[in-house]
Coordinates of C-alpha atoms and ligand atoms in Angstrom, one line a residue:
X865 CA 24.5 -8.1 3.3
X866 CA 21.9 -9.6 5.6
X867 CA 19.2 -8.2 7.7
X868 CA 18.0 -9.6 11.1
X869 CA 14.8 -10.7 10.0
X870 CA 13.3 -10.5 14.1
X871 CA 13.9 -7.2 14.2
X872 CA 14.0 -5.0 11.1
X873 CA 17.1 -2.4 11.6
X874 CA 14.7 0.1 11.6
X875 CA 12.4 -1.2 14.2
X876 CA 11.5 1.5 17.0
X877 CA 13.6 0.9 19.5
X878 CA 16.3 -1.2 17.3
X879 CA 20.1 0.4 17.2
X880 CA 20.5 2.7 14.4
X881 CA 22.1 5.6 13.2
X882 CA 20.8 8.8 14.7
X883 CA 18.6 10.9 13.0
X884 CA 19.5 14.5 14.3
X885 CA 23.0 14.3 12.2
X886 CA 20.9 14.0 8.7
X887 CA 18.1 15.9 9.8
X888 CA 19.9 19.4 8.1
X889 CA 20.9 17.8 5.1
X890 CA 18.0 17.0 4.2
X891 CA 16.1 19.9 4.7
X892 CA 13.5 19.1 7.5
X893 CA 15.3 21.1 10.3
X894 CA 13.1 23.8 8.8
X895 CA 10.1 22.5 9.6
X896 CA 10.9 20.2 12.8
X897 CA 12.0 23.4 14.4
X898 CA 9.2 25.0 14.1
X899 CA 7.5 22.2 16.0
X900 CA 6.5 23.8 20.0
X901 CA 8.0 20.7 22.1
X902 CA 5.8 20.3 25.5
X903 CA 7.7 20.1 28.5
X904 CA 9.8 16.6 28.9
X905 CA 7.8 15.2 31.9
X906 CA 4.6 16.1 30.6
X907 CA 5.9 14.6 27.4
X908 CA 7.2 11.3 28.5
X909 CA 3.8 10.7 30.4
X910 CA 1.7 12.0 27.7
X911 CA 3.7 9.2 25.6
X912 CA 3.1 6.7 27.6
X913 CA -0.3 6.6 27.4
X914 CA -0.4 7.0 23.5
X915 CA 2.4 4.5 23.3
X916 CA 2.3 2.4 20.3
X917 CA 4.2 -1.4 21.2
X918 CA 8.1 -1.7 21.1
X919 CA 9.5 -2.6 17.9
X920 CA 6.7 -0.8 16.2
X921 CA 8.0 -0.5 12.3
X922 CA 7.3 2.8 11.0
X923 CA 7.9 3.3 6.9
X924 CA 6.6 5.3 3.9
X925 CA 5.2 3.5 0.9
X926 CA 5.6 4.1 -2.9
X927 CA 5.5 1.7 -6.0
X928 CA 7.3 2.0 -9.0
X929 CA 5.2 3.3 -12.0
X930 CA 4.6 6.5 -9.5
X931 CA 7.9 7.8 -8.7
X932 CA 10.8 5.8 -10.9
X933 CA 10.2 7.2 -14.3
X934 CA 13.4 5.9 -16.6
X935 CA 10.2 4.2 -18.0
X936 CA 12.5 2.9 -21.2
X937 CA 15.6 2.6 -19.6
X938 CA 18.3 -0.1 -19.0
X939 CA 16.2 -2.5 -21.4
X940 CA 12.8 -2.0 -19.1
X941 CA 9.7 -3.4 -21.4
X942 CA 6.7 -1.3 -22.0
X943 CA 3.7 -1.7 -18.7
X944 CA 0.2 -1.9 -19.2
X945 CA 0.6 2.3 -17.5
X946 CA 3.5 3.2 -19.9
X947 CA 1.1 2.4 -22.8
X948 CA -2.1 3.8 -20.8
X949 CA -0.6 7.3 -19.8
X950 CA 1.0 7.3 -23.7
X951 CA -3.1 7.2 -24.8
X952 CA -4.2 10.9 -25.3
X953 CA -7.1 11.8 -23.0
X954 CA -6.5 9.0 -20.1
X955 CA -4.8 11.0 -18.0
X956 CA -5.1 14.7 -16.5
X957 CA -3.2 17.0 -18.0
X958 CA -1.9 14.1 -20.7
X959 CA 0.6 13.6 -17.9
X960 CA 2.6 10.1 -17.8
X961 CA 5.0 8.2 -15.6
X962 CA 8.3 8.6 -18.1
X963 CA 10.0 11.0 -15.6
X964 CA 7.5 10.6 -12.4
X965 CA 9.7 11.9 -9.8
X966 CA 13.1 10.6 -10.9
X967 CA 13.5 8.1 -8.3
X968 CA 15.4 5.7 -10.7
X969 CA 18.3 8.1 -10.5
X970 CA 17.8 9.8 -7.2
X971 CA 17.0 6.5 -5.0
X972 CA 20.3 7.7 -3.0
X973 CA 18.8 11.2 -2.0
X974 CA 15.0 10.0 -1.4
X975 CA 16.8 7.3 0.6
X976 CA 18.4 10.1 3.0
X977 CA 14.5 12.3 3.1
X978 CA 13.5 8.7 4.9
X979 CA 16.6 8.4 7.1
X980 CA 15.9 11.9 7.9
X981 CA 12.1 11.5 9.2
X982 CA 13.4 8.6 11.0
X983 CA 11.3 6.1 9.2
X984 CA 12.4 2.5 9.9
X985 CA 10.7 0.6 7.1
X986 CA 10.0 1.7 3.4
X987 CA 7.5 -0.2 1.1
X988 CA 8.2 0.1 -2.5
X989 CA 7.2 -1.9 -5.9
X990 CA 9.2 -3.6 -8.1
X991 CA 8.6 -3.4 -11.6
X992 CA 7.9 -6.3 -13.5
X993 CA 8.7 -5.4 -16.9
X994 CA 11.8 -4.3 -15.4
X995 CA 12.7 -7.3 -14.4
X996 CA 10.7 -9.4 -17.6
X997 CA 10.5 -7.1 -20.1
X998 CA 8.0 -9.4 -21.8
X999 CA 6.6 -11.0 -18.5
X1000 CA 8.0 -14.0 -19.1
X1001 CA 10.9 -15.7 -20.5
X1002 CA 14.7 -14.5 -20.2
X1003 CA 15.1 -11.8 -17.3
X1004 CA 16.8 -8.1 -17.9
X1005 CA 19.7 -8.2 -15.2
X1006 CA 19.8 -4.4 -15.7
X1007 CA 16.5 -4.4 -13.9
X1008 CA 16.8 -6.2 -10.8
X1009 CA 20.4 -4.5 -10.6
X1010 CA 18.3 -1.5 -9.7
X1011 CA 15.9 -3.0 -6.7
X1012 CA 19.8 -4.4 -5.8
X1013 CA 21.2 -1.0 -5.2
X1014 CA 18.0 0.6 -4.0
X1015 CA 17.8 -2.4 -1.1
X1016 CA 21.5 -1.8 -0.1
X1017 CA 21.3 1.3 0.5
X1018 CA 18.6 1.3 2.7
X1019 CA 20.1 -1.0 4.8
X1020 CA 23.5 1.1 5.4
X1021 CA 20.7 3.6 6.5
X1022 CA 18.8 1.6 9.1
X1023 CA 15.9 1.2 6.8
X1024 CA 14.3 -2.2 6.3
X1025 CA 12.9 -3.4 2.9
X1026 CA 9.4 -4.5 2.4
X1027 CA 9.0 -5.1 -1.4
X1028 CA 5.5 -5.4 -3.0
X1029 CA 5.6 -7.7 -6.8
X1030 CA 3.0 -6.0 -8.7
X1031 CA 1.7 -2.6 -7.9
X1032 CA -0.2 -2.4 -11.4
X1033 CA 2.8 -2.4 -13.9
X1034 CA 1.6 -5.4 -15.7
X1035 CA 4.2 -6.2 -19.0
X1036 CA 2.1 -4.9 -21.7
X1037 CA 3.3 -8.4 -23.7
X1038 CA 1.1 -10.1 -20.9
X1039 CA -1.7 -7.5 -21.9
X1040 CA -1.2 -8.7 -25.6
X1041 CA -1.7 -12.3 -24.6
X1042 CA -5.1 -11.4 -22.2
X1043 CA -3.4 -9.8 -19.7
X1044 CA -5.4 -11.0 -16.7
X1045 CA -8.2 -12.2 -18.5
X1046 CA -5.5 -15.2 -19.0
X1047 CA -5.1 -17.8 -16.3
X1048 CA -1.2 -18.2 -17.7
X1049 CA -0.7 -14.3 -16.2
X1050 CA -1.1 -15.8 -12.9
X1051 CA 0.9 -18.6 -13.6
X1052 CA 3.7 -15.8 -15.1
X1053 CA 3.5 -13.3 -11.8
X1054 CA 4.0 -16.5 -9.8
X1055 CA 7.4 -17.1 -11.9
X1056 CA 8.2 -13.6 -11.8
X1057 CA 7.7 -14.1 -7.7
X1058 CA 10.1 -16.6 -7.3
X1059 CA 12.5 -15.2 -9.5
X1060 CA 12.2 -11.8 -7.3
X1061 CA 12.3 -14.1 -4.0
X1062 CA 15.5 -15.7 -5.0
X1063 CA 17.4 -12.6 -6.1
X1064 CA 16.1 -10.6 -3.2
X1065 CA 15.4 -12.4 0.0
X1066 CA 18.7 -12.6 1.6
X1067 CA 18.4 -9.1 2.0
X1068 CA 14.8 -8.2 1.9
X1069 CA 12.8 -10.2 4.9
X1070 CA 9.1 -9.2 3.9
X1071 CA 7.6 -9.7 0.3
X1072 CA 3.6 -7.8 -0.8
X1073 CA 2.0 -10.3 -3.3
X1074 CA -0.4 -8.0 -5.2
X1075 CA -1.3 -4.6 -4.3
X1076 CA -5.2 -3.7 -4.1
X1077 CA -6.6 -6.3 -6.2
X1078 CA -9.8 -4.6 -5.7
X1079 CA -9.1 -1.4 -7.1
X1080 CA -7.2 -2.3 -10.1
X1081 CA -9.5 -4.9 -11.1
X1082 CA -12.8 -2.1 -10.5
X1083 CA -11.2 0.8 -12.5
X1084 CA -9.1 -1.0 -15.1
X1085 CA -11.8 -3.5 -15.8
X1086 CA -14.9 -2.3 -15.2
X1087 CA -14.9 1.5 -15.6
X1088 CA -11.9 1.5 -17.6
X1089 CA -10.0 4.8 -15.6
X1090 CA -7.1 2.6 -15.1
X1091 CA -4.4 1.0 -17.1
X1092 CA -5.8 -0.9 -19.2
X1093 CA -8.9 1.3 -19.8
X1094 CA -11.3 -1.8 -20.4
X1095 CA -15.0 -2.3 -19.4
X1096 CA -15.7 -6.0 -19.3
X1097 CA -19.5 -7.2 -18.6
X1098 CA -19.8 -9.1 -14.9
X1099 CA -18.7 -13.1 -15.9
X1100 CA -15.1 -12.1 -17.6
X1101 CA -14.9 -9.6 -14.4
X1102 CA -15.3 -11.9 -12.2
X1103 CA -12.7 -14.2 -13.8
X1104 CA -10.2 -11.4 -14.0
X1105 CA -10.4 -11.1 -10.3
X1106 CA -10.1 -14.7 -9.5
X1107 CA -7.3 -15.1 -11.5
X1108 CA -5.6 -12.2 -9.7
X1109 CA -6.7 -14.2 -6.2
X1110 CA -5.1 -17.3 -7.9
X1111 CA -1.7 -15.2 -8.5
X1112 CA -1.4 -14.1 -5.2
X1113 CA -1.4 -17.6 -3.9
X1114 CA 0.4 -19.0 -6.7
X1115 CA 3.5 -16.3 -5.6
X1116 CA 3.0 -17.1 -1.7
X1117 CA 4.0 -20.9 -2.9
X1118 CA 6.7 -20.1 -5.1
X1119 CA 8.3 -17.6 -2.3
X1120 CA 7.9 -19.9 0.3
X1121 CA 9.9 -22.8 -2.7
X1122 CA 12.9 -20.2 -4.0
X1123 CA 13.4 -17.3 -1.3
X1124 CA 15.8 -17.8 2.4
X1125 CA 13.5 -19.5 5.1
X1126 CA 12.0 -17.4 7.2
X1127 CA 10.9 -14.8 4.2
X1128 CA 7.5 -13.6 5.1
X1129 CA 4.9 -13.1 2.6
X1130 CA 1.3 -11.3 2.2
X1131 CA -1.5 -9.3 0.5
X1132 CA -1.4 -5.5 0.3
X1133 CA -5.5 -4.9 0.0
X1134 CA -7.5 -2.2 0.5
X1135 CA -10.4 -4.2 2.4
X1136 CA -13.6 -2.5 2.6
X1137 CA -12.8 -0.6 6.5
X1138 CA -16.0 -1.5 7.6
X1139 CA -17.2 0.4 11.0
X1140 CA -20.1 0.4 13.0
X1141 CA -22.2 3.1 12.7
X1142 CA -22.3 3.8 16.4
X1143 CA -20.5 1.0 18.7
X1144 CA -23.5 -1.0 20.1
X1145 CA -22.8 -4.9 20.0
X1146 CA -25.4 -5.6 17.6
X1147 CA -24.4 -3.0 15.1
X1148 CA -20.4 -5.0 15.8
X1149 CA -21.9 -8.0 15.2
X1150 CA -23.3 -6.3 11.8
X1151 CA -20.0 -4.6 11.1
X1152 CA -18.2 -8.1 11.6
X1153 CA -20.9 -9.9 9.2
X1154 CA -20.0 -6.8 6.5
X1155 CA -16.3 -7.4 6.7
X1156 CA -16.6 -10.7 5.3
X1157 CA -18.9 -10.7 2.8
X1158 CA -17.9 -6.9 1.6
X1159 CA -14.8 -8.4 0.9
X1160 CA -15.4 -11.8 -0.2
X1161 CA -13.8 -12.0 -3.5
X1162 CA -10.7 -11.3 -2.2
X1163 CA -9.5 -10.8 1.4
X1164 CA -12.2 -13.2 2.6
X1165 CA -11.4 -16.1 0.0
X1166 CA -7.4 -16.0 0.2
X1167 CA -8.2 -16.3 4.4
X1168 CA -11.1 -18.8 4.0
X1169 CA -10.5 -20.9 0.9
X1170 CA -14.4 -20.4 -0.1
X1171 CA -15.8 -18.0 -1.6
X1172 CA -18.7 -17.2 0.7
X1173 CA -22.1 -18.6 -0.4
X1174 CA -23.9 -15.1 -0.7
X1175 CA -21.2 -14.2 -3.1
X1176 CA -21.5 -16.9 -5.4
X1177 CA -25.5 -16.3 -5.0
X1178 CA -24.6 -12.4 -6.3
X1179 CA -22.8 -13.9 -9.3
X1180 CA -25.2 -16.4 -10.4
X1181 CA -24.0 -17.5 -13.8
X1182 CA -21.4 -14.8 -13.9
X1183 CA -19.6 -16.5 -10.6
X1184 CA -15.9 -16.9 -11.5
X1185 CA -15.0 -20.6 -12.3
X1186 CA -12.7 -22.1 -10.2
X1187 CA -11.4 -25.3 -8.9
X1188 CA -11.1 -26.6 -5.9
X1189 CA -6.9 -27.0 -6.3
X1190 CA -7.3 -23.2 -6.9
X1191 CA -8.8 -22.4 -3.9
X1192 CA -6.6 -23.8 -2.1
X1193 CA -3.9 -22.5 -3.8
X1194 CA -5.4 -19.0 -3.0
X1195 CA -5.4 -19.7 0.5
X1196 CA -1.6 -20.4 0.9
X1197 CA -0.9 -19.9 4.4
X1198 CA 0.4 -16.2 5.3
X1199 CA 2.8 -15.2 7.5
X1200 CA 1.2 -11.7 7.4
X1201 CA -1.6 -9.9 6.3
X1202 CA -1.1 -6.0 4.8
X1203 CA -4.2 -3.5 4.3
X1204 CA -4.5 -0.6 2.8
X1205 CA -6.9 1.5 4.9
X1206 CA -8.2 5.3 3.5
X1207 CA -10.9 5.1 4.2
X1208 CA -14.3 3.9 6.5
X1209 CA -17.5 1.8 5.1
X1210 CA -20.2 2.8 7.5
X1211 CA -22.7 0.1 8.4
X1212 CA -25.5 -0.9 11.1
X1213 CA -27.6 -4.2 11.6
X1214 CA -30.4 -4.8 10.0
X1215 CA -33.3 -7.4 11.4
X1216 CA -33.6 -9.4 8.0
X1217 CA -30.6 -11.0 6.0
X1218 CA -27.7 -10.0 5.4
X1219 CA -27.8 -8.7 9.2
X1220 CA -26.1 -5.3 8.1
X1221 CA -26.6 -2.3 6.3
X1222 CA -24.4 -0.1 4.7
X1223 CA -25.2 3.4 6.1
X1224 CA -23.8 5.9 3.3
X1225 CA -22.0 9.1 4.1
X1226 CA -23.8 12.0 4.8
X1227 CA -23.8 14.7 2.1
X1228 CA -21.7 16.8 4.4
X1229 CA -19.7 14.4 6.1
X1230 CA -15.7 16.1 5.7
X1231 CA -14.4 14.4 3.1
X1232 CA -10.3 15.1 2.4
X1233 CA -8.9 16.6 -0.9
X1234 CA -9.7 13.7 -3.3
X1235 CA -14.3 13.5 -3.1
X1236 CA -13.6 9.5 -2.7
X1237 CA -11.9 10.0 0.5
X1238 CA -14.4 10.0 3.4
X1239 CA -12.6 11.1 6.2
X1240 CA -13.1 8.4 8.9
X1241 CA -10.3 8.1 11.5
X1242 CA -12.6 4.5 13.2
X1243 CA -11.4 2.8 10.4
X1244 CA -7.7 2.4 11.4
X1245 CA -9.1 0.3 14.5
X1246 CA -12.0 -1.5 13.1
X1247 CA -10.3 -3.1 10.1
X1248 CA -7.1 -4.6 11.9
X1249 CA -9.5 -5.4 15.0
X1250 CA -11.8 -7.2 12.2
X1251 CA -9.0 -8.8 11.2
X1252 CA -7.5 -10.1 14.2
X1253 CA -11.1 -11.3 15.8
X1254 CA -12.6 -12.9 12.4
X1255 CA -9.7 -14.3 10.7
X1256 CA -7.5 -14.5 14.1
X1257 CA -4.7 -13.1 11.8
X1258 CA -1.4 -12.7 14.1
X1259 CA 0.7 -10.0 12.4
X1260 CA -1.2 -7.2 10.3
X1261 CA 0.7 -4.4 9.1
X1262 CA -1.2 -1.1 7.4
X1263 CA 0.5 -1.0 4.4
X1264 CA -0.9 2.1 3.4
X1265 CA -2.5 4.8 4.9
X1266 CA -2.5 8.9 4.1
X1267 CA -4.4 11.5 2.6
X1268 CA -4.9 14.2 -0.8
X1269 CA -4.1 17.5 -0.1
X1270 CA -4.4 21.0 -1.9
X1271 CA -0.7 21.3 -1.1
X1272 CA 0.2 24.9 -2.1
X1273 CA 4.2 26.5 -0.7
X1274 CA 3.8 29.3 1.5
X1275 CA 5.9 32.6 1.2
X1276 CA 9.0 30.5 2.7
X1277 CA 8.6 27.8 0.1
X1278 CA 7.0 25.1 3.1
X1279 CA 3.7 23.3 2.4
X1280 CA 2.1 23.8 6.0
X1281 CA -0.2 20.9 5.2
X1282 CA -2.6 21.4 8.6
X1283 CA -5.5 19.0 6.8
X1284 CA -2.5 16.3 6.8
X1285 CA -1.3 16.8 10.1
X1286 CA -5.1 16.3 11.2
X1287 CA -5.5 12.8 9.3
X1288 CA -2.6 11.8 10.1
X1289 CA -3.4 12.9 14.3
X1290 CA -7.0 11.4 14.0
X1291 CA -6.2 8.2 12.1
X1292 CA -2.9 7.2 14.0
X1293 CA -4.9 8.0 16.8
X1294 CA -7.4 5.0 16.1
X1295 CA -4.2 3.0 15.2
X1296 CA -3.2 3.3 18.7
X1297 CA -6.3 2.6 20.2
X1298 CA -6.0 -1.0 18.7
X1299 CA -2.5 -2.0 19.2
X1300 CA -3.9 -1.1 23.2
X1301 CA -6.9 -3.5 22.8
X1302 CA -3.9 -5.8 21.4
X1303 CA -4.7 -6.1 18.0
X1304 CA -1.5 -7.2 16.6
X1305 CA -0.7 -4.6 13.9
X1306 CA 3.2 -4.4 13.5
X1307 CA 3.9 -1.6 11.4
X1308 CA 2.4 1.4 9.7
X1309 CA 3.6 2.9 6.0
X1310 CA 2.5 5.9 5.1
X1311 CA 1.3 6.4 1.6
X1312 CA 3.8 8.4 0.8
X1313 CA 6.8 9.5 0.8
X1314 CA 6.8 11.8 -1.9
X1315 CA 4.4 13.8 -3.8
X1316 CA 4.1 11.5 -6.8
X1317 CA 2.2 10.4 -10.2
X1318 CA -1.3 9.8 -8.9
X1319 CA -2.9 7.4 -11.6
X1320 CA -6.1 8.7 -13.6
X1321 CA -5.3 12.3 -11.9
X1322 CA -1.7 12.4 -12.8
X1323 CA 0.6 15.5 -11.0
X1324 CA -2.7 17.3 -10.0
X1325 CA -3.6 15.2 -7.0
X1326 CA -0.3 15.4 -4.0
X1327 CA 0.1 12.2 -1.2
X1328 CA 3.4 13.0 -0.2
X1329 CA 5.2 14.0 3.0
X1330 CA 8.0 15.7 1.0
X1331 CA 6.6 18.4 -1.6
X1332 CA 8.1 18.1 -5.2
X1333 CA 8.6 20.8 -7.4
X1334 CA 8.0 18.2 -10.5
X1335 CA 9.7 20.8 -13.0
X1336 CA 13.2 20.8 -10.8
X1337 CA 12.7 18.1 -9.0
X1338 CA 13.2 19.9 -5.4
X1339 CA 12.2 18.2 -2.6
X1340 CA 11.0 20.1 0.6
X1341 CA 9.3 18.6 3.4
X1342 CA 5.7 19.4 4.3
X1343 CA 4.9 20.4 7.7
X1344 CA 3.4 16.6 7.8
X1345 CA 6.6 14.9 7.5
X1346 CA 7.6 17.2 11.1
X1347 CA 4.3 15.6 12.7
X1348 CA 5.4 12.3 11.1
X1349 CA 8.9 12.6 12.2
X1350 CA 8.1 13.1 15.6
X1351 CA 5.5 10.4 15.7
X1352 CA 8.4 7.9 14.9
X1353 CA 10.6 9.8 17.4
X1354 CA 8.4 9.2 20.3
X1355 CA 7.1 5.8 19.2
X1356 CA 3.7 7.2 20.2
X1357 CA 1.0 9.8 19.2
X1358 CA 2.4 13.4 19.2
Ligands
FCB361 C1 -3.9 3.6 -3.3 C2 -2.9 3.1 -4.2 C3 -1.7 4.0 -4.3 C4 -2.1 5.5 -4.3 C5 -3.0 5.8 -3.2 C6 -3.4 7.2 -3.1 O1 -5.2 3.0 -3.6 O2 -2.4 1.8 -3.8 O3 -0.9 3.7 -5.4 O4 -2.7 5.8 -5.5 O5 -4.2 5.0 -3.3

């Protein structure tokens, strides 16, 4: 089967199968009902204004270790997470991945919750040991068989594939040999990537390299919360993160040499959002200085090909070493570039170098369920406008964006998630804003589908749009997924 790589069969807009006749099946009639609908001509005008551009690609977002379980299944090796989460005391609760949400054997359903919000798009990992049980070598066919049936039957829903290559499910036999500590992992996830490219591109049009380098290198290698639990001192830090850098590139050269022509490829980052602290030119100026130097060791070096000099000043000694082949094989030309936005780093401009500030939250400022996430709606426009101005990067697509919630059923068994439904209003809201100033952000996943293994905090902390009862499995959606639903619907702000 092939998709129409110009426009994605989901695409607002695109031909598709209606969503009303799946809506009841899947069990968000309950919800979407209870939505009040304004009048149809204040509607339609009240659209127009908060239009978002035709063809806008609305998805959800996932990754593999979070939702498949089946962790030792169909010859799958062990991750780096598998043996993490199987470490007593790393996780909340002692919780693991094995079962997660089941997706493995219930892709079929999950795939009709997405038909039934109307999504267009889903983002999802695949696993590498799944595909290598030891990273390298012979592949499992069992394992890409999986991603094979998962990507067809999105596409005889209308749902277009974006598939990321590592979403922190490292093979723990790399981990044995120095995991990414070793240049040869980058050299393996680049193998892996073409391998995944060949099998999959004449059905799946965009490819993530790496998902948010920056956080699995912080917490796995420097305070040790994630997989694998290590704390390395600054120098073998900063290697770790170059050689991750040097991977992504690596895999954007051998897409671009095994998958179909016209496969696009790109990073999936969580850049540091930064926003001014109030919108005065000098304080955009500041914010635009921030942007590349708060994210120079990743975003700003795979869009450069330098790392910037006050980086390498930071470093000193410990700077990573690198060659000058590398760098340029970091900065493989993208077709696209994907963030991850949660988000917002404050800063203003300061009259002595750097020329910015980093202005920290207030003590009070609303912060949503998880205490990390600053609730900051501005940084849905700044960082894509950032992007576009700075780097003059053509497509961008948010490749996550969503919120922790103290999700709790109500009497009728709904999750009536209002905090949600208010991120979702206020950051959307800012999305909007920017595709208007023509910022040319494509598409918008939602992080995520389903309530779903969150890392460190295992079952305790809940993303999804569709609650999940984790001892039966149930899936009912939240009163987010109605806002959401509608959203896609109306191609515009609701
Ligand atoms: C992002 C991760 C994703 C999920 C969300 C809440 O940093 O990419 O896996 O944990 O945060």
């Amino acid at each position: 089967m092939t998709a129409d790589r110009s426009a994605p069969p989901g695409a607002a807009g695109a031909d598709r199968p209606s969503r009303r006749d799946v809506i009841a099946s899947a069990g968000v009639g309950a919800v979407a009902l209870n939505v009040a609908r304004p009048a149809q001509a204040q509607q339609s005008s009240a659209s127009a204004a908060r239009a978002f551009p035709p063809g806008f690609v609305w998805g959800t977002a996932t990754s593999s270790y979070q939702i498949e379980g089946a962790w030792n299944v169909d010859g799958k090796g062990e991750s780096i997470w598998d043996r993490f989460a199987h470490t007593p005391g790393e996780i909340q609760n002692g919780d693991t991945g094995d079962v997660a949400v089941d997706h493995y054997h219930r892709y079929k359903a999950d795939v009709q919750l997405m038909r039934a919000l109307g999504a267009g798009a889903y983002r999802f990992s695949l696993s590498w040991p799944r595909i290598f049980p030891d990273g390298v070598g012979a592949p499992n066919p069992a394992g890409l068989d999986f991603y094979d049936r998962l990507t067809d039957e999105l596409l005889a829903n209308g749902i277009a594939p974006f598939a990321t290559l590592y979403h922190w499910d490292l093979p723990q036999a790399l981990e044995d040999r120095g995991g990414w500590e070793s240049r040869d992992t980058a050299q393996a996830f680049a193998d892996y990537a073409g391998h995944a490219g060949a099998k999959l591109s004449d059905r799946i049009g965009h490819f993530f390299t790496i998902n948010e380098i920056s956080t699995f290198v912080d917490l796995g290698y420097v305070t040790g919360i994630f997989a694998p639990g290590l704390k390395l001192p600054p120098a073998r830090l900063n290697q770790v993160r170059h050689h991750a850098v040097l991977a992504h590139g690596l895999a954007v050269q051998s897409i671009r040499a095994s998958a179909r022509p016209g496969t696009k490829v790109g990073p999936a980052e969580n850049v540091a959002a930064v926003v001014p602290a109030v919108e005065t030119s000098e304080n955009i100026d500041a914010a635009e200085r921030a942007m590349r130097e708060l994210n120079a060791g990743i975003l700003t070096v795979m869009l450069e090909g330098r790392y910037t000099d006050a980086f390498l000043a930071a470093a000193g000694a410990d700077a990573p070493k690198f060659s000058a082949e590398d760098l340029k094989a970091i900065a493989s030309p993208l077709d696209f570039v994907g963030i991850n936005v949660y988000m917002p780093t404050y800063v203003r401009a300061t009259a002595t170098p750097p020329g910015y500030e980093v202005v920290p939250p207030a003590k009070s400022h609303p912060r949503m369920a998880s205490s990390w996430q600053v609730f900051g709606p501005e940084s849905l426009y700044w960082a894509p406008r950032h992007l576009h101005k700075i780097w003059n990067v053509k497509e961008i697509y948010i490749s996550e964006n969503g919120c922790g919630a103290a999700d709790q059923p109500a009497a009728d068994g709904i999750v009536y998630d209002s905090d949600r439904v208010m991120f979702l209003r206020g950051y959307l809201a800012m999305l909007q804003r920017a595709t208007a100033d023509g910022v040319p952000v494509r598409g918008y996943f939602l992080w995520s589908l389903l309530d779903n293994f969150e890392w460190t905090s295992g079952y305790g902390t809940r993303f999804g749009l569709v609650h999940v009862d984790f001892a039966t499995q149930t899936r009912t959606p939240k009163l987010s997924a109605a806002y959401y639903s509608e959203a896609i619907r109306r191609n515009a702000l609701p």
